[in-house]
CSV table of C-alpha atoms in Angstrom, one decimal:
chain,number,residue,atom,x,y,z
A,17,LEU,CA,-66.1,-153.1,99.3
A,18,HIS,CA,-65.8,-151.0,102.3
A,19,GLY,CA,-64.4,-150.5,106.0
A,20,GLU,CA,-66.8,-151.5,107.8
A,21,MET,CA,-67.2,-155.1,106.5
A,22,SER,CA,-65.4,-157.6,108.4
A,23,SER,CA,-61.9,-158.9,107.4
A,24,GLU,CA,-63.0,-161.9,106.5
A,25,GLU,CA,-66.0,-160.4,104.3
A,26,LYS,CA,-63.2,-158.3,102.5
A,27,ARG,CA,-60.9,-161.2,102.0
A,28,LYS,CA,-63.5,-163.1,100.3
A,29,MET,CA,-64.7,-160.1,98.3
A,30,MET,CA,-61.4,-159.8,97.3
A,31,GLU,CA,-60.6,-163.1,96.4
A,32,ASP,CA,-64.0,-163.5,94.1
A,33,PHE,CA,-62.7,-160.5,92.4
A,34,ARG,CA,-59.0,-161.7,92.0
A,35,ASN,CA,-60.4,-165.3,90.6
A,36,GLY,CA,-62.9,-163.7,88.3
A,37,LYS,CA,-65.9,-164.8,90.2
A,38,VAL,CA,-66.9,-160.8,90.5
A,39,GLN,CA,-66.3,-159.0,87.6
A,40,VAL,CA,-67.0,-155.4,88.8
A,41,LEU,CA,-65.9,-154.3,92.1
A,42,VAL,CA,-67.5,-151.3,93.6
A,43,SER,CA,-65.4,-149.9,96.5
A,44,THR,CA,-64.4,-147.6,98.9
A,45,THR,CA,-60.8,-146.1,99.4
A,46,VAL,CA,-60.3,-149.0,101.1
A,47,VAL,CA,-58.9,-150.7,98.1
A,48,GLU,CA,-56.2,-147.6,98.1
A,49,VAL,CA,-53.0,-149.9,99.5
A,50,GLY,CA,-52.5,-153.7,99.6
A,51,VAL,CA,-54.6,-154.9,96.6
A,52,ASP,CA,-53.1,-156.6,94.0
A,53,VAL,CA,-55.3,-157.7,91.0
A,54,PRO,CA,-53.2,-158.1,88.0
A,55,ASP,CA,-56.0,-158.6,85.6
A,56,ALA,CA,-57.9,-155.3,86.7
A,57,SER,CA,-57.7,-152.7,84.2
A,58,VAL,CA,-60.4,-150.3,84.8
A,59,ILE,CA,-60.9,-148.1,87.6
A,60,ILE,CA,-63.4,-145.4,87.7
A,61,ILE,CA,-63.1,-142.7,90.6
A,62,GLU,CA,-66.3,-140.8,91.2
A,63,ASP,CA,-66.0,-137.0,92.7
A,64,ALA,CA,-62.0,-137.4,92.2
A,65,ASP,CA,-61.7,-133.7,93.0
A,66,ARG,CA,-62.5,-134.6,96.5
A,67,PHE,CA,-59.6,-136.6,96.8
A,68,GLY,CA,-55.9,-135.7,97.3
A,69,LEU,CA,-53.6,-136.4,94.8
A,70,ALA,CA,-51.8,-138.9,96.4
A,71,THR,CA,-54.8,-141.3,97.2
A,72,LEU,CA,-55.8,-140.7,93.5
A,73,HIS,CA,-52.3,-142.0,92.7
A,74,GLN,CA,-52.5,-144.8,95.1
A,75,LEU,CA,-56.2,-145.5,93.6
A,76,ARG,CA,-54.8,-145.2,90.0
A,77,GLY,CA,-52.1,-147.8,91.0
A,78,ARG,CA,-54.7,-150.7,91.4
A,79,VAL,CA,-54.8,-151.0,87.7
A,80,GLY,CA,-52.1,-151.6,85.1
A,81,ARG,CA,-50.4,-154.2,86.9
A,82,SER,CA,-50.2,-156.6,83.9
A,83,ASP,CA,-49.3,-156.4,80.6
A,84,LEU,CA,-53.1,-155.6,79.9
A,85,GLN,CA,-53.8,-152.0,78.8
A,86,SER,CA,-55.6,-150.3,81.8
A,87,TYR,CA,-57.5,-147.2,82.5
A,88,CYS,CA,-58.1,-144.8,85.4
A,89,PHE,CA,-61.3,-142.4,84.7
A,90,LEU,CA,-61.6,-139.4,87.2
A,91,ILE,CA,-65.0,-138.0,87.3
A,92,THR,CA,-66.0,-135.0,88.6
A,93,ARG,CA,-68.7,-132.2,88.5
A,94,ASN,CA,-66.3,-129.5,90.0
A,95,THR,CA,-65.3,-127.5,86.8
A,96,GLY,CA,-63.1,-124.7,89.3
A,97,GLU,CA,-59.5,-124.2,88.1
A,98,ASP,CA,-58.2,-125.5,91.2
A,99,ALA,CA,-60.1,-128.8,90.6
A,100,ILE,CA,-58.9,-129.3,87.0
A,101,THR,CA,-55.5,-128.2,87.8
A,102,ARG,CA,-55.3,-131.0,90.2
A,103,LEU,CA,-56.6,-133.8,87.9
A,104,ARG,CA,-54.5,-132.7,85.0
A,105,ILE,CA,-51.4,-133.6,87.0
A,106,LEU,CA,-52.3,-137.2,87.3
A,107,GLU,CA,-53.2,-137.0,83.4
A,108,LYS,CA,-49.6,-135.7,83.0
A,109,THR,CA,-47.5,-138.0,85.0
A,110,ASN,CA,-47.5,-141.6,86.6
A,111,ASN,CA,-44.5,-140.8,88.7
A,112,GLY,CA,-45.4,-140.4,92.3
A,113,PHE,CA,-42.5,-137.9,93.3
A,114,GLU,CA,-44.1,-135.5,90.7
A,115,VAL,CA,-47.3,-136.2,92.0
A,116,SER,CA,-46.1,-135.0,95.5
A,117,GLU,CA,-43.9,-132.5,94.5
A,118,GLU,CA,-47.0,-130.5,92.7
A,119,ASP,CA,-49.3,-131.3,95.3
A,120,LEU,CA,-46.6,-129.5,97.5
A,121,LYS,CA,-46.6,-126.3,95.4
A,122,LEU,CA,-50.4,-126.3,95.2
A,123,ARG,CA,-51.5,-127.1,98.7
A,124,GLY,CA,-48.4,-125.9,100.8
A,125,PRO,CA,-46.2,-128.0,103.0
A,126,GLY,CA,-48.4,-127.7,106.1
A,127,GLU,CA,-46.7,-127.1,109.8
A,128,ILE,CA,-43.6,-129.1,110.6
A,129,LEU,CA,-44.3,-128.5,114.3
A,130,GLY,CA,-48.2,-128.9,114.2
A,131,THR,CA,-50.9,-130.2,112.9
A,132,LYS,CA,-51.8,-128.5,109.8
A,133,GLN,CA,-51.1,-130.9,106.7
A,134,SER,CA,-51.4,-128.1,104.2
A,135,GLY,CA,-51.2,-124.5,103.9
A,136,ILE,CA,-48.4,-122.1,104.2
A,137,PRO,CA,-46.7,-122.2,107.8
A,138,GLU,CA,-46.1,-119.5,110.2
A,139,PHE,CA,-42.6,-120.2,110.2
A,140,LYS,CA,-40.7,-121.4,107.4
A,141,LEU,CA,-37.7,-123.3,107.0
A,142,THR,CA,-35.0,-122.7,104.6
A,143,THR,CA,-32.3,-124.5,102.9
A,144,LEU,CA,-28.9,-123.0,102.6
A,145,LEU,CA,-28.3,-124.6,99.6
A,146,SER,CA,-30.8,-122.3,97.7
A,147,GLU,CA,-29.5,-119.2,96.2
A,148,THR,CA,-32.9,-117.9,96.3
A,149,ASP,CA,-33.3,-118.7,100.4
A,150,LEU,CA,-29.6,-117.4,100.7
A,151,LYS,CA,-30.5,-114.0,98.9
A,152,LEU,CA,-33.7,-113.6,100.9
A,153,LEU,CA,-31.8,-114.1,104.0
A,154,GLU,CA,-29.1,-111.3,103.2
A,155,ILE,CA,-32.3,-109.5,102.7
A,156,ALA,CA,-33.7,-110.0,105.9
A,157,ARG,CA,-30.4,-109.6,107.7
A,158,GLU,CA,-30.1,-106.1,106.4
A,159,GLU,CA,-33.5,-105.2,106.7
A,160,ALA,CA,-33.1,-106.2,110.4
A,161,LEU,CA,-30.3,-104.1,110.8
A,162,ALA,CA,-31.7,-101.3,109.2
A,163,LEU,CA,-34.5,-101.2,111.5
A,164,ILE,CA,-32.6,-101.4,114.7
A,165,GLY,CA,-29.6,-99.7,113.6
A,166,ASN,CA,-26.9,-99.0,116.0
A,167,GLU,CA,-29.0,-97.6,118.8
A,168,VAL,CA,-30.4,-100.9,120.1
A,169,LYS,CA,-27.9,-103.0,121.8
A,170,TRP,CA,-29.1,-106.5,122.3
A,171,ASN,CA,-28.7,-107.9,125.7
A,172,LYS,CA,-29.5,-111.1,127.3
A,173,GLU,CA,-32.8,-109.6,128.3
A,174,HIS,CA,-33.9,-108.8,124.7
A,175,LYS,CA,-32.5,-112.4,124.0
A,176,LYS,CA,-34.7,-113.9,126.7
A,177,GLU,CA,-37.8,-112.0,125.4
A,178,LEU,CA,-37.6,-113.0,122.0
A,179,ILE,CA,-37.0,-116.4,122.8
A,180,ASN,CA,-40.5,-116.4,124.9
A,181,ILE,CA,-42.5,-114.8,122.2
A,182,LEU,CA,-41.2,-117.6,119.7
A,183,LYS,CA,-41.7,-120.3,122.3
A,184,GLY,CA,-45.3,-118.8,122.8
A,185,LYS,CA,-46.2,-118.9,119.4
A,186,SER,CA,-45.1,-122.7,119.0
A,187,ARG,CA,-45.6,-123.9,122.4
A,188,GLU,CA,-48.7,-126.0,121.6
A,189,LYS,CA,-47.0,-127.2,118.5
A,190,ILE,CA,-43.9,-128.7,120.4
A,191,SER,CA,-46.2,-130.0,123.1
A,192,LEU,CA,-47.7,-131.9,120.5
A,193,ILE,CA,-44.7,-133.4,119.3
A,194,GLU,CA,-43.5,-134.3,123.0
A,195,VAL,CA,-47.0,-136.3,123.2
A,196,ALA,CA,-46.2,-138.1,120.2
């Protein structure tokens, strides 16, 4: 089963699988969502390290939809620490929120105002409810005051210049948001 099949071909294949006419279904990730076959009890995911944790979690959710014991086998040739760490997360929990939190810790949040879906953003948002973030804000304030001391008087021109610098750094990202 794959995405280049016609809707009718996919529907017929899934119907045959659901009815037991087809015992084994070999598929791309097209089965990630919208497939409910309660009797499906085994899924084998090849090169599992190449998929995101959310995709693996969704694929794993295609089995275990009945009282039958189900199994999800994650196959990988990559024995690197990052790959194994990611796959162990799926071994540890079935909770989608926990999977998402761990993925966020590993890959970073990406950009709020941009196109990067992972990694550490250039500008970080903070929460004023976090003691750690509040402490960091206080340290940043003290450092900024120590840098400028009493010698620099901020006027409207300084403020305008700073705003233009920040706008320049995020202009492309903001224009993407405006288009969307």
